[in-house]
Amino acid sequence: MKVSVKTPATIANLGAGFDSLGLAIPIYNIVSVEETVLPGSGIEINIINEKNNNENDFRDIPVDKNNIVYKAIELLYNFLGQTPNELKITIKTQIPISRGLGSSSSVIVGGLIAANELLGHPADEKVLMSVATEIEGHPDNITPAFVGGVTVSSWEEDGSVIYRKLPWNDEWKLMVCVPDFELNTEISRSVLPKEVPMKDAVYNLKRTAMFIDALYTKDEELLKLALKDKLHQPYREKLIPGLSDIMNNLKHINGVIGTVLCGAGPSVLVVYNGIGASEIKESVTNTWNYFNVKANFMNLPIEKQGAMKIV
Ligand code: HSE
């Protein structure tokens, strides 16, 4: 038996909601898991690059038991008192790697749902989310990959993940600007301070609360305020050439509601009201050109559906 699961890319943080908010976008990785028929064939892992992603991006991804999809599946089996012996895992990737778009969350979630199906559904969503977050570390990516849409989530001390899905005003569009360089999440977290000034924590706290109200009331002016951040982006600016210029320049473009870093970066998300797409692209292209960075642009809606089984 073979089970394939298609899981969307995600954008975490969304400005003020560091490690809490996230949303899904319609680009996908597909993970297939099958029990191999021949005993003794062990674990086989194949990665197929489906979207002309740079082949070099894949060079460091292990295809043995150190692969994160395998590790997640192994943790699930162990949780159920079992050990995976003969498994073939195929990972088809469309989501750019190390660009802040949740490519690892997507394959972890896909692998776990597929393996759970192979095992006959022993684990519920709560268990799968908690196993996925233990491997990946960021519920703000795992949750929207799992359930789609916009989410607020919390990884609790007992390992469980609590989340709520939030509404989205479909008049608000997303322009995802993906630069041609990678940024490793660990490096991007290493520049964050261990402690932050109380006034910065309060700055984000009220904006995260207002983000949620802005979504429920479709209040564009409130969303403008809510997309600002002082807890992570200011520290990460030095890792992303041109980021502060991009953010400053886009403030003057009609239609732009806010500009935030996608997760740990380096991609940039522009939330806008449908006006100004070409000005946004032009402005970001010009700024990054100055820093010798090339970019891809994806003009996307929110993906409302999360990981789904495909045939
Ligand atoms: N919230 C996490 C971060 C997301 O910003 O580091 C990592 O993908």
Coordinates of N, CA, C and O and ligand atoms in Angstrom, one line a residue, residues 12-13 18-19 138 140-141 185 189 232 236 263-264, ligand 1:
A12 N 5.2 31.9 8.4 CA 5.0 32.0 9.9 C 5.3 33.5 10.3 O 5.9 34.3 9.6
N13 N 4.8 33.8 11.5 CA 5.0 35.1 12.2 C 4.1 36.2 11.8 O 3.4 36.7 12.6
F18 N 5.2 36.6 16.3 CA 6.4 35.8 16.3 C 6.2 34.4 17.0 O 5.7 34.4 18.1
D19 N 6.5 33.3 16.3 CA 6.3 32.0 16.8 C 4.8 31.6 17.1 O 4.6 30.6 17.8
H138 N 8.5 24.4 15.2 CA 7.7 25.6 15.1 C 6.3 25.4 14.8 O 5.9 25.1 13.6
D140 N 4.0 27.4 14.5 CA 3.4 28.4 13.6 C 3.5 28.0 12.2 O 2.8 28.6 11.3
N141 N 4.4 27.1 11.8 CA 4.5 26.5 10.5 C 3.7 25.2 10.4 O 3.0 25.0 9.4
T185 N 17.3 28.5 9.1 CA 16.5 29.0 10.2 C 17.3 29.1 11.5 O 17.2 30.0 12.3
R189 N 17.7 32.3 13.8 CA 17.3 32.4 15.2 C 18.5 32.8 16.1 O 18.3 33.3 17.1
H232 N 11.6 40.3 16.2 CA 12.5 39.5 15.4 C 13.0 40.2 14.2 O 14.2 40.1 13.9
R236 N 16.9 40.5 12.4 CA 17.2 39.6 11.3 C 17.6 40.5 10.0 O 18.1 39.9 9.0
G263 N 8.4 33.9 7.9 CA 9.1 33.1 8.9 C 10.4 33.6 9.3 O 10.5 34.8 9.6
A264 N 11.4 32.8 9.2 CA 12.8 33.2 9.6 C 13.5 33.9 8.4 O 14.7 34.2 8.5
Ligands
HSE1 N1 8.7 31.4 14.0 C1 9.9 30.8 13.5 C2 11.0 31.8 13.4 C3 9.6 30.2 12.1 O1 10.7 33.0 13.0 O2 12.1 31.5 13.6 C4 10.7 29.4 11.6 O3 10.4 28.8 10.4

